[in-house]
Coordinates of C-alpha atoms in Angstrom, one line a residue:
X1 CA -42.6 -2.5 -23.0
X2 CA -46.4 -2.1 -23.3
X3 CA -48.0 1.6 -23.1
X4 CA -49.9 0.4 -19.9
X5 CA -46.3 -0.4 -18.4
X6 CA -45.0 2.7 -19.5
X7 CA -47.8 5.0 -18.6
X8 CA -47.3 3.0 -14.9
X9 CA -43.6 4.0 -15.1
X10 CA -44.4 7.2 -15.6
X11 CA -46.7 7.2 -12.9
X12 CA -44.1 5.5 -10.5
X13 CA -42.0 9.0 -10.2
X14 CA -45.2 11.1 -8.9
X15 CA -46.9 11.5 -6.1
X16 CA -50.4 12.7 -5.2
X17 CA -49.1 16.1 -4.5
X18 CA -47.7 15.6 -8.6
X19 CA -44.0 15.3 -7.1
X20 CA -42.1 12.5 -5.9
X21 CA -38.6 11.5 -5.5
X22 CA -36.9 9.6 -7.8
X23 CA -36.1 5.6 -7.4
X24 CA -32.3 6.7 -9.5
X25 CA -31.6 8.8 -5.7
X26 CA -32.3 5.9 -3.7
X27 CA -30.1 3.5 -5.4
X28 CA -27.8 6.5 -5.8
X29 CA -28.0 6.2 -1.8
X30 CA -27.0 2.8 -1.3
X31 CA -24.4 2.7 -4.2
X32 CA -23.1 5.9 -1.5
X33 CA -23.4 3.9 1.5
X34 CA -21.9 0.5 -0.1
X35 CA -18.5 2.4 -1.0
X36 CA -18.0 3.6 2.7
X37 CA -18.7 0.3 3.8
X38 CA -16.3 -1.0 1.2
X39 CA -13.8 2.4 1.7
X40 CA -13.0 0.5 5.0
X41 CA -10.2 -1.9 3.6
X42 CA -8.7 1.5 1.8
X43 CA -8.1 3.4 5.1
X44 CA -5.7 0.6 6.8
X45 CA -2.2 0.1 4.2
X46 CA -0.8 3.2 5.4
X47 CA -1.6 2.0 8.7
X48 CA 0.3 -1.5 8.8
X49 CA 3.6 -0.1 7.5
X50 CA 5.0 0.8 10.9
X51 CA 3.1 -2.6 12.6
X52 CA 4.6 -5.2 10.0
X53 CA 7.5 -3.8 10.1
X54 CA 8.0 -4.3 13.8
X55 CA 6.3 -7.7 14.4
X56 CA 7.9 -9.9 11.7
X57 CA 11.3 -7.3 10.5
X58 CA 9.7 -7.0 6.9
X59 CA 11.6 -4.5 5.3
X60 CA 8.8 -1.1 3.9
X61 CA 10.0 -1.8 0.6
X62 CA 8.5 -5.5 0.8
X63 CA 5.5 -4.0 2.7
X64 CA 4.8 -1.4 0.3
X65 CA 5.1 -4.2 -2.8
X66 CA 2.0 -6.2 -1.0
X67 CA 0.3 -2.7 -1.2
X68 CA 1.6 -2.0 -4.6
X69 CA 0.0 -5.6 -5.9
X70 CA -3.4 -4.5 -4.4
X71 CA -3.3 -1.2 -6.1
X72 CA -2.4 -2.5 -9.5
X73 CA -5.6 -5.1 -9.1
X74 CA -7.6 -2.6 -7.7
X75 CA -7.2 -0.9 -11.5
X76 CA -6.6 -3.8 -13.5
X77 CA -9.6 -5.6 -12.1
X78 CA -12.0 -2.7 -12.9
X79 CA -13.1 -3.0 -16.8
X80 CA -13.6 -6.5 -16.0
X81 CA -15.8 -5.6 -13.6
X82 CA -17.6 -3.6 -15.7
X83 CA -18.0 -5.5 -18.2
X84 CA -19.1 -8.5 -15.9
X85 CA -21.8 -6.1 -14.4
X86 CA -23.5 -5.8 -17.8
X87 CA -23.5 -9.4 -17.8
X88 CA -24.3 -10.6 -14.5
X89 CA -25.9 -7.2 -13.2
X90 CA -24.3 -4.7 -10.6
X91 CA -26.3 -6.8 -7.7
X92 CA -24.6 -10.2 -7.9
X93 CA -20.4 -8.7 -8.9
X94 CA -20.6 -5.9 -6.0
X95 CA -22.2 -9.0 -3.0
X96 CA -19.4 -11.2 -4.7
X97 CA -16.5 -8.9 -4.5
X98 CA -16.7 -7.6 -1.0
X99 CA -17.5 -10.9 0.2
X100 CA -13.8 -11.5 -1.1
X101 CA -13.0 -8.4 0.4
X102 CA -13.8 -9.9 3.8
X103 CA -12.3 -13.3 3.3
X104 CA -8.8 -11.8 2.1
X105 CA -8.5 -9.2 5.3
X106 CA -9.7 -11.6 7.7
X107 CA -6.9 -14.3 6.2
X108 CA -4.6 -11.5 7.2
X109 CA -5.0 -12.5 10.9
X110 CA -3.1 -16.0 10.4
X111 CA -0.5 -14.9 8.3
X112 CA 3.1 -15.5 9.0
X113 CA 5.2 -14.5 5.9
X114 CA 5.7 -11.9 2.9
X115 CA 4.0 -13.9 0.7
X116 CA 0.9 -14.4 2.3
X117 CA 0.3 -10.7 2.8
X118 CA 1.0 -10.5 -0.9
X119 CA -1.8 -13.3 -1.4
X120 CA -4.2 -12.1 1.2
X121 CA -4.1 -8.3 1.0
X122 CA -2.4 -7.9 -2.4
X123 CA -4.0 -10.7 -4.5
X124 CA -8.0 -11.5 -2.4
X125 CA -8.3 -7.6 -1.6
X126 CA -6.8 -6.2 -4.5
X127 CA -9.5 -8.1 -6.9
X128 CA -12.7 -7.3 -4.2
X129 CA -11.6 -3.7 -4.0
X130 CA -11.0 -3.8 -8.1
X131 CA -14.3 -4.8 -8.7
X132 CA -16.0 -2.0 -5.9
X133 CA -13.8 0.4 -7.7
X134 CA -14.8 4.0 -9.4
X135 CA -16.3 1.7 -12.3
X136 CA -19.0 1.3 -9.9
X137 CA -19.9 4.5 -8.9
X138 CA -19.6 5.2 -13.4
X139 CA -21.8 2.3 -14.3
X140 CA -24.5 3.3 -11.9
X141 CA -24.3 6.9 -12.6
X142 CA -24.5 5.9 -16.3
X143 CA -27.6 3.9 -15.9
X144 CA -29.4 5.5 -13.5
X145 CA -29.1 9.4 -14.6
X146 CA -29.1 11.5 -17.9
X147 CA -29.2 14.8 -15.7
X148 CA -26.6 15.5 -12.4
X149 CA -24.7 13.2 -14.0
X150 CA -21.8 15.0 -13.0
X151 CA -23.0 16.2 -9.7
X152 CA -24.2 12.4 -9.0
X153 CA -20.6 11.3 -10.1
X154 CA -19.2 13.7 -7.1
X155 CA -21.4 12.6 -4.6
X156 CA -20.3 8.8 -5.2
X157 CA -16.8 9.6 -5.4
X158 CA -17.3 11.5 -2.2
X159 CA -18.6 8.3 -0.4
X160 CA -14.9 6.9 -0.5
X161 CA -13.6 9.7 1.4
X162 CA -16.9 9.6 3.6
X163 CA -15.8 6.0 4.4
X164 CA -12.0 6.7 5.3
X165 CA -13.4 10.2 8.1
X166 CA -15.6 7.4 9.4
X167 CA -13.0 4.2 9.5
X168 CA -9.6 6.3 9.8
X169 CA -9.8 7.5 13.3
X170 CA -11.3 3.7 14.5
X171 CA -8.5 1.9 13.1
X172 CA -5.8 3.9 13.8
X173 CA -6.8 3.5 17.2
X174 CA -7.1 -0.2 17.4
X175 CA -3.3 -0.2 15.7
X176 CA -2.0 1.7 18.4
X177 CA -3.6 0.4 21.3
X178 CA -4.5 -3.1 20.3
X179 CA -2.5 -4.3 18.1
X180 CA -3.2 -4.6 13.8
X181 CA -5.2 -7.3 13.8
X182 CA -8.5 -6.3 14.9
X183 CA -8.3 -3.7 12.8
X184 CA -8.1 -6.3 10.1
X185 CA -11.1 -8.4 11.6
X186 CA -13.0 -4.5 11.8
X187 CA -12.2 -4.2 8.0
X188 CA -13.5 -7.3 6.9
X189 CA -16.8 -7.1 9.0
X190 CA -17.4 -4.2 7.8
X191 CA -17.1 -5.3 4.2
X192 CA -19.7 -8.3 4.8
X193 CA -21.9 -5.9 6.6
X194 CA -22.9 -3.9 3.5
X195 CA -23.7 -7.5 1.6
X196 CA -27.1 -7.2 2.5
X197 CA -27.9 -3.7 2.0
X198 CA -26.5 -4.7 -2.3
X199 CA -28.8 -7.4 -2.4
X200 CA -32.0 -6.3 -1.1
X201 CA -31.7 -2.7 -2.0
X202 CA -30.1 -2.0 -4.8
X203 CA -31.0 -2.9 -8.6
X204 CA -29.5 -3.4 -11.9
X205 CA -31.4 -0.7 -13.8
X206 CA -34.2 1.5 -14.0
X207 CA -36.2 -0.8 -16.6
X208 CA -36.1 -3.4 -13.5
X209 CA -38.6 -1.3 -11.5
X210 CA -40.8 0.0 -14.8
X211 CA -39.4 3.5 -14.4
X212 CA -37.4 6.1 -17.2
X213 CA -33.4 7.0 -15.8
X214 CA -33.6 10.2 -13.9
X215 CA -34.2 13.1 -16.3
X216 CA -34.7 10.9 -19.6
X217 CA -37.7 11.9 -21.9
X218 CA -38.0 8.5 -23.4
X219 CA -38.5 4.9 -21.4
X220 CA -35.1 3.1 -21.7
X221 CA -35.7 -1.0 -22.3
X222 CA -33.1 -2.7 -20.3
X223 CA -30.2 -4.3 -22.4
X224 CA -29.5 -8.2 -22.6
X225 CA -27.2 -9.5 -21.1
X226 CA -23.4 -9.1 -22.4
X227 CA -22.2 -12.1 -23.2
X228 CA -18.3 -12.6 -23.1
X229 CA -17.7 -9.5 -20.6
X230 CA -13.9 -10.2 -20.7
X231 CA -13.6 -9.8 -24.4
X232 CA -15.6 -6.8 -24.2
X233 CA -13.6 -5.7 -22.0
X234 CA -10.2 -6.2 -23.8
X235 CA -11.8 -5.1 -27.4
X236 CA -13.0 -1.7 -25.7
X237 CA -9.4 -0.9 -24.7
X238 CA -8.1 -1.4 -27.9
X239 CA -10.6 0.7 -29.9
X240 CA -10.0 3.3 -27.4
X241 CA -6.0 2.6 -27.2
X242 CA -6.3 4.0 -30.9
X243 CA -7.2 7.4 -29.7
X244 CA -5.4 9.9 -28.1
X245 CA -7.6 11.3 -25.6
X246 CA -7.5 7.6 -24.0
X247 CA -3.9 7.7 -23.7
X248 CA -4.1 11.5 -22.3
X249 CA -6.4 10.7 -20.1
X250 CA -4.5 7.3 -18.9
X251 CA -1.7 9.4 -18.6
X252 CA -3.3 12.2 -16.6
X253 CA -5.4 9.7 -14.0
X254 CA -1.9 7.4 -13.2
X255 CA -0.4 10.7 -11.9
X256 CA -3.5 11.6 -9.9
X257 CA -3.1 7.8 -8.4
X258 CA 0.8 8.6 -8.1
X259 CA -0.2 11.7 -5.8
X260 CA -3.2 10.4 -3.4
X261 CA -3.7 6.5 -3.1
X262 CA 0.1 5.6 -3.3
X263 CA 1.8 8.2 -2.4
X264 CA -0.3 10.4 0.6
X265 CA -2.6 7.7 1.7
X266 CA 0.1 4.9 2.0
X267 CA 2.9 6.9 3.3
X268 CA 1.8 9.9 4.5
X269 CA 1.1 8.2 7.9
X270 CA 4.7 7.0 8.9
X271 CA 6.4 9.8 7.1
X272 CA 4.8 12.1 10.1
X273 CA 5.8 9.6 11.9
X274 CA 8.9 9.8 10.9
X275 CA 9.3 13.4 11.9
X276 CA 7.8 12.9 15.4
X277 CA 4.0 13.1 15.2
X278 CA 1.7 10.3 16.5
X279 CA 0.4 7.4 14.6
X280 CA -3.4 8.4 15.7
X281 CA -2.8 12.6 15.3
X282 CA -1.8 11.4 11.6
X283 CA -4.5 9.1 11.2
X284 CA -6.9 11.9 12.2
X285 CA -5.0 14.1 9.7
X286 CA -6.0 12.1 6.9
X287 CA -9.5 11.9 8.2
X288 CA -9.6 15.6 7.9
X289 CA -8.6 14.8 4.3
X290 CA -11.9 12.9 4.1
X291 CA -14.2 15.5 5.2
X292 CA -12.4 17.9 2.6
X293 CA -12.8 15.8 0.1
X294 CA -16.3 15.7 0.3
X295 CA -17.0 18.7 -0.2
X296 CA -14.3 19.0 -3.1
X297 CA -15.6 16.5 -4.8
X298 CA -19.2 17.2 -4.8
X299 CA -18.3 20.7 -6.0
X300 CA -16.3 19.6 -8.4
X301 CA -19.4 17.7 -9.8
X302 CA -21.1 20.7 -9.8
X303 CA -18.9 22.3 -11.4
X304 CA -17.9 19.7 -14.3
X305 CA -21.9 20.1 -15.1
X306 CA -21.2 23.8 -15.7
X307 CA -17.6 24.4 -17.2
X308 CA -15.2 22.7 -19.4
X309 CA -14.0 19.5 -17.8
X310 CA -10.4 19.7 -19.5
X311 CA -9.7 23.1 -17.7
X312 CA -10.9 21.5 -14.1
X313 CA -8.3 18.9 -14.7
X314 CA -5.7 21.2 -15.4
X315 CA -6.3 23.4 -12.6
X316 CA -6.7 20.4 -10.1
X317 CA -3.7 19.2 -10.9
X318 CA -1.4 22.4 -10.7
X319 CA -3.0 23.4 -7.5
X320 CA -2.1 19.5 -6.1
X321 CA 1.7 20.0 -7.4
X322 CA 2.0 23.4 -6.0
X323 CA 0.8 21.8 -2.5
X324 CA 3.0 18.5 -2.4
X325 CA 6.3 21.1 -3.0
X326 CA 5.6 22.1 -0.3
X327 CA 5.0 19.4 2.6
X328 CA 8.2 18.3 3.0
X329 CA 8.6 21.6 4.9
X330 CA 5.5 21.2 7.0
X331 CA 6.1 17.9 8.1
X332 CA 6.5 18.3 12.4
X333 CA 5.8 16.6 15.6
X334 CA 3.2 18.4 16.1
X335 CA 0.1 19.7 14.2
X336 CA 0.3 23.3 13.2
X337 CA -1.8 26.2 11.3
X338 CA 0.4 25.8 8.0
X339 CA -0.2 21.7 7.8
X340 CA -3.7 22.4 8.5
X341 CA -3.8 24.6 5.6
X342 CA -2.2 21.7 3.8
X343 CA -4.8 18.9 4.9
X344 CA -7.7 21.3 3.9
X345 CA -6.5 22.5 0.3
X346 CA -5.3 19.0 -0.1
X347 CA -8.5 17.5 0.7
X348 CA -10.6 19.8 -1.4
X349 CA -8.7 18.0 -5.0
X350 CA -8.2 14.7 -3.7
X351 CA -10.5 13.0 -6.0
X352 CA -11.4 16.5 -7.3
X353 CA -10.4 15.0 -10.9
X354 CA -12.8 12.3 -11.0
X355 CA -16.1 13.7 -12.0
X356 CA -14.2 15.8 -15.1
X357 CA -12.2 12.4 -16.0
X358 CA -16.0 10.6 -16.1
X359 CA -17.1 13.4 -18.2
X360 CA -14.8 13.2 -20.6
X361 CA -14.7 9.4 -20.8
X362 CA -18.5 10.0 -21.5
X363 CA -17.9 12.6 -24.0
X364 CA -15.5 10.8 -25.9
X365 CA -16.4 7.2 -25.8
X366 CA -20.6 7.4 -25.6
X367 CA -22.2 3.8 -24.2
X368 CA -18.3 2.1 -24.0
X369 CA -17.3 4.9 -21.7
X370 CA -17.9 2.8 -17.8
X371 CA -15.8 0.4 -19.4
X372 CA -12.8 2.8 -20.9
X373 CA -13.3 4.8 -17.0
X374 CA -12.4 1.6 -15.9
X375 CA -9.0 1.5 -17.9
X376 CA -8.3 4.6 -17.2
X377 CA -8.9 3.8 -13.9
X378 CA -6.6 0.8 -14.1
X379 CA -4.1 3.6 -15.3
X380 CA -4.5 5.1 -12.1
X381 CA -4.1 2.6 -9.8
X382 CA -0.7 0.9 -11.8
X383 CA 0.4 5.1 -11.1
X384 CA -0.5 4.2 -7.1
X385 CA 1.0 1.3 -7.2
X386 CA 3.9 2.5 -8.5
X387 CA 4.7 5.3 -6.1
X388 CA 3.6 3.0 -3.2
X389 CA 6.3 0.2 -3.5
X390 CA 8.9 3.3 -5.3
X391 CA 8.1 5.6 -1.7
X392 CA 8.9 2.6 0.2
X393 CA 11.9 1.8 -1.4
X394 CA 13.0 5.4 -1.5
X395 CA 12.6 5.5 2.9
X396 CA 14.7 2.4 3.2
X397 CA 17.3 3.9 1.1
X398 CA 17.3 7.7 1.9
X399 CA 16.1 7.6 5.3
X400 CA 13.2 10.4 3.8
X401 CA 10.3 10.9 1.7
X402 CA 11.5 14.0 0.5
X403 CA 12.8 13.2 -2.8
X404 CA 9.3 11.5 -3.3
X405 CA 7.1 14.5 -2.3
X406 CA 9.2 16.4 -5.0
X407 CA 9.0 14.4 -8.0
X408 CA 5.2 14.0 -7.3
X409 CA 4.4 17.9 -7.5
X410 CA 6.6 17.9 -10.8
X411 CA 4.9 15.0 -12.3
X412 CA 1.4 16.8 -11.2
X413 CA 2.6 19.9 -13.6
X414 CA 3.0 17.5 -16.1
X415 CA -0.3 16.1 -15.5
X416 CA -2.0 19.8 -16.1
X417 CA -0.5 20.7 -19.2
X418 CA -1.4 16.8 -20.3
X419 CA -5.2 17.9 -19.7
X420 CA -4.7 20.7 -21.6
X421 CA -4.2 18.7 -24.6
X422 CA -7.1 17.1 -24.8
X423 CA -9.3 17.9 -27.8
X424 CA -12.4 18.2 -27.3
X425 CA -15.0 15.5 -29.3
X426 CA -16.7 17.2 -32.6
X427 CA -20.5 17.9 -31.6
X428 CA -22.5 16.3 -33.8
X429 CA -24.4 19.6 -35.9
X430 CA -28.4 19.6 -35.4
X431 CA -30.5 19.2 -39.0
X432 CA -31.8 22.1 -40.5
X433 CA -35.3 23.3 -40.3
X434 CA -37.0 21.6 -42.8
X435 CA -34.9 19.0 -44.0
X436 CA -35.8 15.3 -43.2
X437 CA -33.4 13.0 -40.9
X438 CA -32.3 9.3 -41.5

C-alpha cells in the first residue's frame, strides 16, 4: 500500500472535530445483527419435541437424534467455515449459509417421515447454522480488532442470546396456537432476511476500505486468498491435536455444549412441561435466559480483558454445576421466586465461557487460532449433540430428566478443574536495552 493510501486510511478514522468512530464497530454491528437473524433457527428444536411427537407418533429419542445431527454439523462444519472465509471472504460463506438455512427450515413444512427431518433440519440446517457459528463472530473479531477484543468477542456472543429473547416468545406462540409450521416458515424468513444486510454491509477486512484494525499501530495489508481451505482446516487440527491445551480446551467446551445447547435449550422446554407448566410460560423462561445472557456475556468480555481467562472458566463452570443440581427440585407448574433465581444465574454463564475460551485459543495458537476456536467449537457441539439425543432417550426410558440434570452438574465440576489445568503459553521475553534484534 502506497503512503498516500495509508495516510488516507489514517485519515478515514477522524473526523473534523479529530474523532470519529471506527468502521471495525460498524461491521462489528452487523456481524451482531446477522447472528440474531440467524439465532432464529436455534430457538425452535426445543420447541418441536412435544409437536412432532404428537402429529406423526415419533418417539423423543428419534426427535432428539434429528436435533443431535444438527448439533454435531453445527460444530463439525465450523473450521471449514473458517477456513473457507479466508478463501472466499466472510461476505460470500455467511449469504451462502443462511440461504441454506432458509431452504432446509422451509423443506421442513412438506415433510412426512424421520428421515426427512433428519435431512432437512439435521443435515441443510445443521451445515447453514455450522458455518454462522462462533467461528464467525472469532474470525471477525480477529480481523477487525487488536483492542476489546475480548469485550467485542462478548458482545457477538451476546447477539445469539439477543436473537433467542427476540424469536423465543414469537415461536413458541405460533407452536401453540398455530400449529409448528409457521414457525418453521418464520425461521426461514427470517434467515433470508438478514442476506442483504451481509452483502451490502458487511466486509471482508479492514484493508478493503483502506483503514488499520481497531487499535493497531501499523496498517495491516490484507492476506491472499487461502487456497485449499479444507486442508488448512484439517492440518490446523492436527498441529493443535499435538498439544494439550487443545485437547483441554475441547474437553472443557463439549461439556459447556453438554449443559446449554443440548441439554437446557432442547429439553428444558418439555421437561416443564412435563411437570405441568405451559409450553409458552417455558418458552418465555428461556427468553429470560437470553436477556441474562447478555449481560453475562458482555461482562464476561470485560472481564477476560482484565483477569486470567483459565480462572473465568473454572469458576463459570462450578457456578453452572452447582445450579443444574439443583433444578430438578425447582421444576413446577407454575413459575416461582426460586426458578427465577435459576433462570437469572443460569443466564448470566450461559455462553459466559466463550470470550475466555477465544482468548485462550488466541493465546495459544496466534493467526491459526479462528480456525482451532472452530474445532473446539466442533468439540462443543458433538458435547450438545450428545446430551440432546442421550436426554431424549433418557425421558422415553425413565419417564424424567432427572438423572440427566445430575450427571450434567457433575460433568460441569469436571469441566472446572479441566480449566484449571491449562498452562498458560510462555511470553515471549522483550530484548534488552541495547542489544540489536533479528
Amino acid at each position: 500500500m502506497t503512503q498516500t493510501s495509508e495516510a488516507a486510511a489514517v485519515e478515514e478514522t477522524r473526523s473534523p472535530g479529530g474523532f470519529r468512530i471506527h468502521r471495525a464497530w460498524f461491521v462489528a454491528a452487523v456481524t451482531f445483527v446477522t447472528i440474531i437473524g440467524a439465532a432464529a433457527f436455534r430457538s425452535l428444536p426445543g420447541l418441536l419435541i412435544d409437536p412432532l411427537h404428537q402429529d406423526f407418533g415419533w418417539s423423543r429419542g428419534t426427535i432428539g437424534a434429528a436435533v443431535s445431527v444438527n448439533l454435531a454439523l453445527y460444530g463439525l462444519t465450523a473450521p471449514f467455515a473458517a477456513a473457507l472465509m479466508d478463501r472466499f471472504g466472510i461476505r460470500r460463506v455467511v449469504a451462502v449459509a443462511l440461504t441454506v438455512i432458509a431452504v432446509g427450515s422451509g423443506l421442513t413444512v412438506w415433510m412426512t417421515a424421520a428421515w426427512q427431518l433428519m435431512l432437512y433440519w439435521g443435515l441443510l440446517v445443521g451445515l447453514g447454522s455450522g458455518s454462522m457459528a462462533l467461528a464467525f463472530a472469532a474470525t471477525v473479531t480477529n480481523r477487525w480488532f487488536t483492542e476489546r477484543r475480548g469485550l467485542v468477542t462478548g458482545i457477538l456472543t451476546a447477539a445469539s442470546a439477543s436473537g433467542q429473547l427476540i424469536f423465543l416468545p414469537l415461536l413458541s406462540w405460533m407452536v401453540e396456537k398455530h400449529d409448528w409450521r409457521p414457525a418453521a416458515i418464520t425461521v426461514a424468513l427470517a434467515a433470508l432476511a438478514v442476506v442483504p444486510f451481509v452483502w451490502l454491509l458487511l466486509r471482508d477486512h479492514p484493508a478493503d476500505v483502506g483503514l488499520k484494525p481497531y487499535g493497531a499501530q501499523e496498517f495491516v495489508p490484507k492476506p491472499a486468498p487461502v487456497q485449499g481451505a479444507a486442508r488448512r482446516a484439517v492440518t490446523v487440527l492436527f498441529k493443535a491435536a499435538r498439544t494439550g491445551p487443545f485437547w483441554l480446551l475441547a474437553g472443557t467446551f463439549a461439556i459447556c455444549g453438554a449443559s446449554t445447547n443440548g441439554l437446557v435449550q432442547t429439553h428444558f422446554v418439555p421437561a416443564a412441561h412435563d411437570h405441568g407448566m405451559p409450553v409458552t410460560a417455558a418458552a418465555s423462561l428461556l427468553a429470560v435466559i437470553g436477556v441474562f445472557d447478555v449481560v453475562g456475556t458482555i461482562a464476561s468480555g470485560w472481564f477476560t480483558d482484565r483477569f486470567e481467562p483459565r480462572r473465568l472458566l473454572a469458576v463459570y463452570y462450578a457456578l453452572r454445576g452447582i445450579s443444574l443440581l439443583f433444578l430438578p427440585m425447582l421444576l413446577a407448574p407454575s413459575v416461582h421466586p426460586p426458578m427465577l433465581f435459576f433462570i437469572v444465574f443460569y443466564g448470566l454463564d450461559w455462553v459466559a465461557t466463550v470470550p475466555p475460551t477465544v482468548a485462550l485459543c488466541r493465546e495459544q495458537y496466534g493467526e491459526d487460532s479462528a480456525i482451532v476456536f472452530g474445532w473446539v467449537l466442533a468439540s462443543h457441539q458433538v458435547g450438545a449433540a450428545l446430551i440432546a439425543f442421550v436426554g431424549g432417550v433418557a425421558r422415553d426410558v425413565f419417564g424424567t430428566y432427572d438423572m440427566v440434570w445430575y450427571a450434567s452438574g457433575a460433568l460441569c465440576a469436571a469441566a472446572a478443574l479441566m480449566a484449571l489445568v491449562i498452562r498458560r503459553r510462555p511470553a515471549v521475553p522483550a530484548p534488552a536495552p541495547g542489544l540489536a534484534t533479528a
